mmCIF file of C-alpha atoms in Angstrom:
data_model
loop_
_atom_site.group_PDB
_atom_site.id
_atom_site.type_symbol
_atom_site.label_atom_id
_atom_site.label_comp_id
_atom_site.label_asym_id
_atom_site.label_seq_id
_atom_site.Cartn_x
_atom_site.Cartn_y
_atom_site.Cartn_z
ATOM 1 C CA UNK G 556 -70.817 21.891 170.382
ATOM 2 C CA UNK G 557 -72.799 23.657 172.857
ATOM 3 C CA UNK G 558 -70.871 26.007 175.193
ATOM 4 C CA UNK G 559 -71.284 23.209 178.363
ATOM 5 C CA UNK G 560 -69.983 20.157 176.819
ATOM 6 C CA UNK G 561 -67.067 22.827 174.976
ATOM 7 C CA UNK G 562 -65.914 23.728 179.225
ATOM 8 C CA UNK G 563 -66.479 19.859 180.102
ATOM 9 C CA UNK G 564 -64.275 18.661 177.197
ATOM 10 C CA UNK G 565 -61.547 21.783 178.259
ATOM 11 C CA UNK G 566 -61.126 20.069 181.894
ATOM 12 C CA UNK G 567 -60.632 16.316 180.813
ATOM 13 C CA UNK G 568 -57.043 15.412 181.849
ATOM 14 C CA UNK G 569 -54.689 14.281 179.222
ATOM 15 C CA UNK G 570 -53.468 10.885 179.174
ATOM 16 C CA UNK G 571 -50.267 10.603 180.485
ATOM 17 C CA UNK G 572 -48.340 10.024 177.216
ATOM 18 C CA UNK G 573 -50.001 12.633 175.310
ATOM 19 C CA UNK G 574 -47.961 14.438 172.900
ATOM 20 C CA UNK G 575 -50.388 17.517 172.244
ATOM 21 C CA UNK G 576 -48.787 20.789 172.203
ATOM 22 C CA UNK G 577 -50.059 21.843 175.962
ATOM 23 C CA UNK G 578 -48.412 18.583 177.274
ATOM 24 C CA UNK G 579 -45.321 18.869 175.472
ATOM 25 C CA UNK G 580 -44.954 22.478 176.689
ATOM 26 C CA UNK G 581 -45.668 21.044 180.503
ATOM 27 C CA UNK G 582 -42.885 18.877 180.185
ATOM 28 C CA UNK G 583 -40.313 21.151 178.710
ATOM 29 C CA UNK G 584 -40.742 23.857 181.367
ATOM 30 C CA UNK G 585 -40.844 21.026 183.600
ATOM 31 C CA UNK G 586 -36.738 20.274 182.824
ATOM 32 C CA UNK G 587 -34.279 21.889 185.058
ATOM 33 C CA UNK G 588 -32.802 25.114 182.647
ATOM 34 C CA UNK G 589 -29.211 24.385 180.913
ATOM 35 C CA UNK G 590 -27.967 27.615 181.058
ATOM 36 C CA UNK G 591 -24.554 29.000 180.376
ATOM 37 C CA UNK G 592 -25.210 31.318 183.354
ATOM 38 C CA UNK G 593 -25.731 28.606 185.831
ATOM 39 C CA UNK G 594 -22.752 29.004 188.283
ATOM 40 C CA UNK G 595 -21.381 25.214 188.633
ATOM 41 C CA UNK G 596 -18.438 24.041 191.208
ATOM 42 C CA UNK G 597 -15.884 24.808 189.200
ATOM 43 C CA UNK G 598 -15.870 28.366 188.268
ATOM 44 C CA UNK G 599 -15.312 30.944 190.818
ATOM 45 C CA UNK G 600 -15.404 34.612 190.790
ATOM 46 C CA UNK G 601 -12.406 37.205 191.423
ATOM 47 C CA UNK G 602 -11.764 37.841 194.948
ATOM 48 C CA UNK G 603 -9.543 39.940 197.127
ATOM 49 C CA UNK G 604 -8.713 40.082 200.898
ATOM 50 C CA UNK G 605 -6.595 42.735 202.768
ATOM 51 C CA UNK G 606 -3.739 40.966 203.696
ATOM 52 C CA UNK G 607 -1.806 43.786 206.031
ATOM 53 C CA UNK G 608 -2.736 47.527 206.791
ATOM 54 C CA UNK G 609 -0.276 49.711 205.857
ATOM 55 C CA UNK G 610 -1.652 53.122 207.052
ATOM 56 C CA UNK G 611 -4.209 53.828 209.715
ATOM 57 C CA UNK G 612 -6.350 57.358 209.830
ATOM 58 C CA UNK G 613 -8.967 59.344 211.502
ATOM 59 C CA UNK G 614 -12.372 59.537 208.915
ATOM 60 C CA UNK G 615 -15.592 61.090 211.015
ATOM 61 C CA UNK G 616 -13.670 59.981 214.238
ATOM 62 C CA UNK G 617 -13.280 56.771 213.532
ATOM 63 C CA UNK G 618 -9.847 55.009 213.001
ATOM 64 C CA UNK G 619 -10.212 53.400 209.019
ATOM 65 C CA UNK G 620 -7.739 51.552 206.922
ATOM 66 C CA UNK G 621 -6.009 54.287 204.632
ATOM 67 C CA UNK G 622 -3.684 51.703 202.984
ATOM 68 C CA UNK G 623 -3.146 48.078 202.689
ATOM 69 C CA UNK G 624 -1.533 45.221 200.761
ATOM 70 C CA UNK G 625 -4.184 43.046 199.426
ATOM 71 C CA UNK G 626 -4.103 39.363 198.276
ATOM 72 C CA UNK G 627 -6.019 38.965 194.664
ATOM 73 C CA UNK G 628 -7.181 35.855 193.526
ATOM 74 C CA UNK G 629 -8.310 35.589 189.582
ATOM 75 C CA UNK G 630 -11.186 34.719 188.732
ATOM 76 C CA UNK G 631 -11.869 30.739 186.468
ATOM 77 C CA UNK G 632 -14.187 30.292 184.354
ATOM 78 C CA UNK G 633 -14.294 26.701 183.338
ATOM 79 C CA UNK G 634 -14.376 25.214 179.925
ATOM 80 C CA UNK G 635 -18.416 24.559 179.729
ATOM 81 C CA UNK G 636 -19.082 28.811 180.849
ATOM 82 C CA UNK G 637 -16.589 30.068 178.884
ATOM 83 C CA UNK G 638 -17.492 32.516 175.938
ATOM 84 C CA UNK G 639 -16.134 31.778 172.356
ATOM 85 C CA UNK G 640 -13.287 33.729 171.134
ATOM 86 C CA UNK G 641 -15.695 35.669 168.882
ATOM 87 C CA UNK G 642 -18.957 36.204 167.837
ATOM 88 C CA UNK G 643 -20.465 34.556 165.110
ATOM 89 C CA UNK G 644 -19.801 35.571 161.569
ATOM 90 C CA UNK G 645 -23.527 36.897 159.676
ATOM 91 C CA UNK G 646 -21.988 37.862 156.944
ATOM 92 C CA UNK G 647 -19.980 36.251 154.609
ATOM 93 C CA UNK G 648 -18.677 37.797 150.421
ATOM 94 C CA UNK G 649 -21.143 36.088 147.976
ATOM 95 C CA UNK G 650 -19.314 37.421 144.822
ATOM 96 C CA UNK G 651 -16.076 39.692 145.054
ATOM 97 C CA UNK G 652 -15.916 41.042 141.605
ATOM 98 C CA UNK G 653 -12.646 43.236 142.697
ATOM 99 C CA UNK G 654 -11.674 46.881 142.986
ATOM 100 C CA UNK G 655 -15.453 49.181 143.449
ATOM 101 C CA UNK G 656 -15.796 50.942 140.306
ATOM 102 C CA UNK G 657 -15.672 54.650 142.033
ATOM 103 C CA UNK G 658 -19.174 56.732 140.874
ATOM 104 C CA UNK G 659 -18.339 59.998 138.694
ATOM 105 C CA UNK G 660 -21.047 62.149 138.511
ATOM 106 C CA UNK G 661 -21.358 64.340 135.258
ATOM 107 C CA UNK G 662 -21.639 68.185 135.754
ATOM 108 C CA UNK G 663 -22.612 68.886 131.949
ATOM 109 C CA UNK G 664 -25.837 68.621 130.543
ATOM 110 C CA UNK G 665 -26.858 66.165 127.974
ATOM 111 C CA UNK G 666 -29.792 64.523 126.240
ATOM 112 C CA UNK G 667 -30.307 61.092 124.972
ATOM 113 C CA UNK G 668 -29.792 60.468 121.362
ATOM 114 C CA UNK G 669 -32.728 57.692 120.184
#
């Protein structure tokens, strides 16, 4: 193909129920992201509020909170955002043949009898 009709035949749009690689990509990124991250209605992060101050003091002539009894909410984590109890196991015993055979190593010189 010359280099003109190769650019023309680049810009013709694909039919709508293509399944080439390019449209199939298009419509993947296209689909809103199922994330575990996503924040969703139920969960709700760990907060906490000053209920009552306790103590009052000058800092850089200002009058600040020194002490005070605060009200602390946990945080949830619903079922779907919740992290498994453990990671994954990669590796697994393929043959336990028992008790390692410790290595001696010999001090004394010898030579092989053939």
């Amino acid at each position: 193909m010359r280099p003109s009709t190769m650019s023309a035949y680049n810009r013709l749009p694909h039919a709508s129920d293509c399944d080439c690689s390019v449209c199939w990509s298009r419509r993947e990124m296209a689909k809103p992201a199922r994330s575990r991250s996503t924040p969703c209605a139920q969960c709700r992060p760990a907060s906490a509020v000053p209920i009552r101050t306790l103590q009052m003091g000058r800092v850089g002539g200002f009058w600040k909170p020194l002490l005070s009894e605060w009200k602390v909410e946990p945080a949830f984590i619903c079922e779907k955002h919740t992290p498994p109890a453990r990671p994954p196991k990669y590796w697994s015993v393929v043959l336990d043949t028992g008790r390692p055979t410790p290595y001696v190593p010999i001090h004394e010189p010898f030579e092989l009898v053939g």
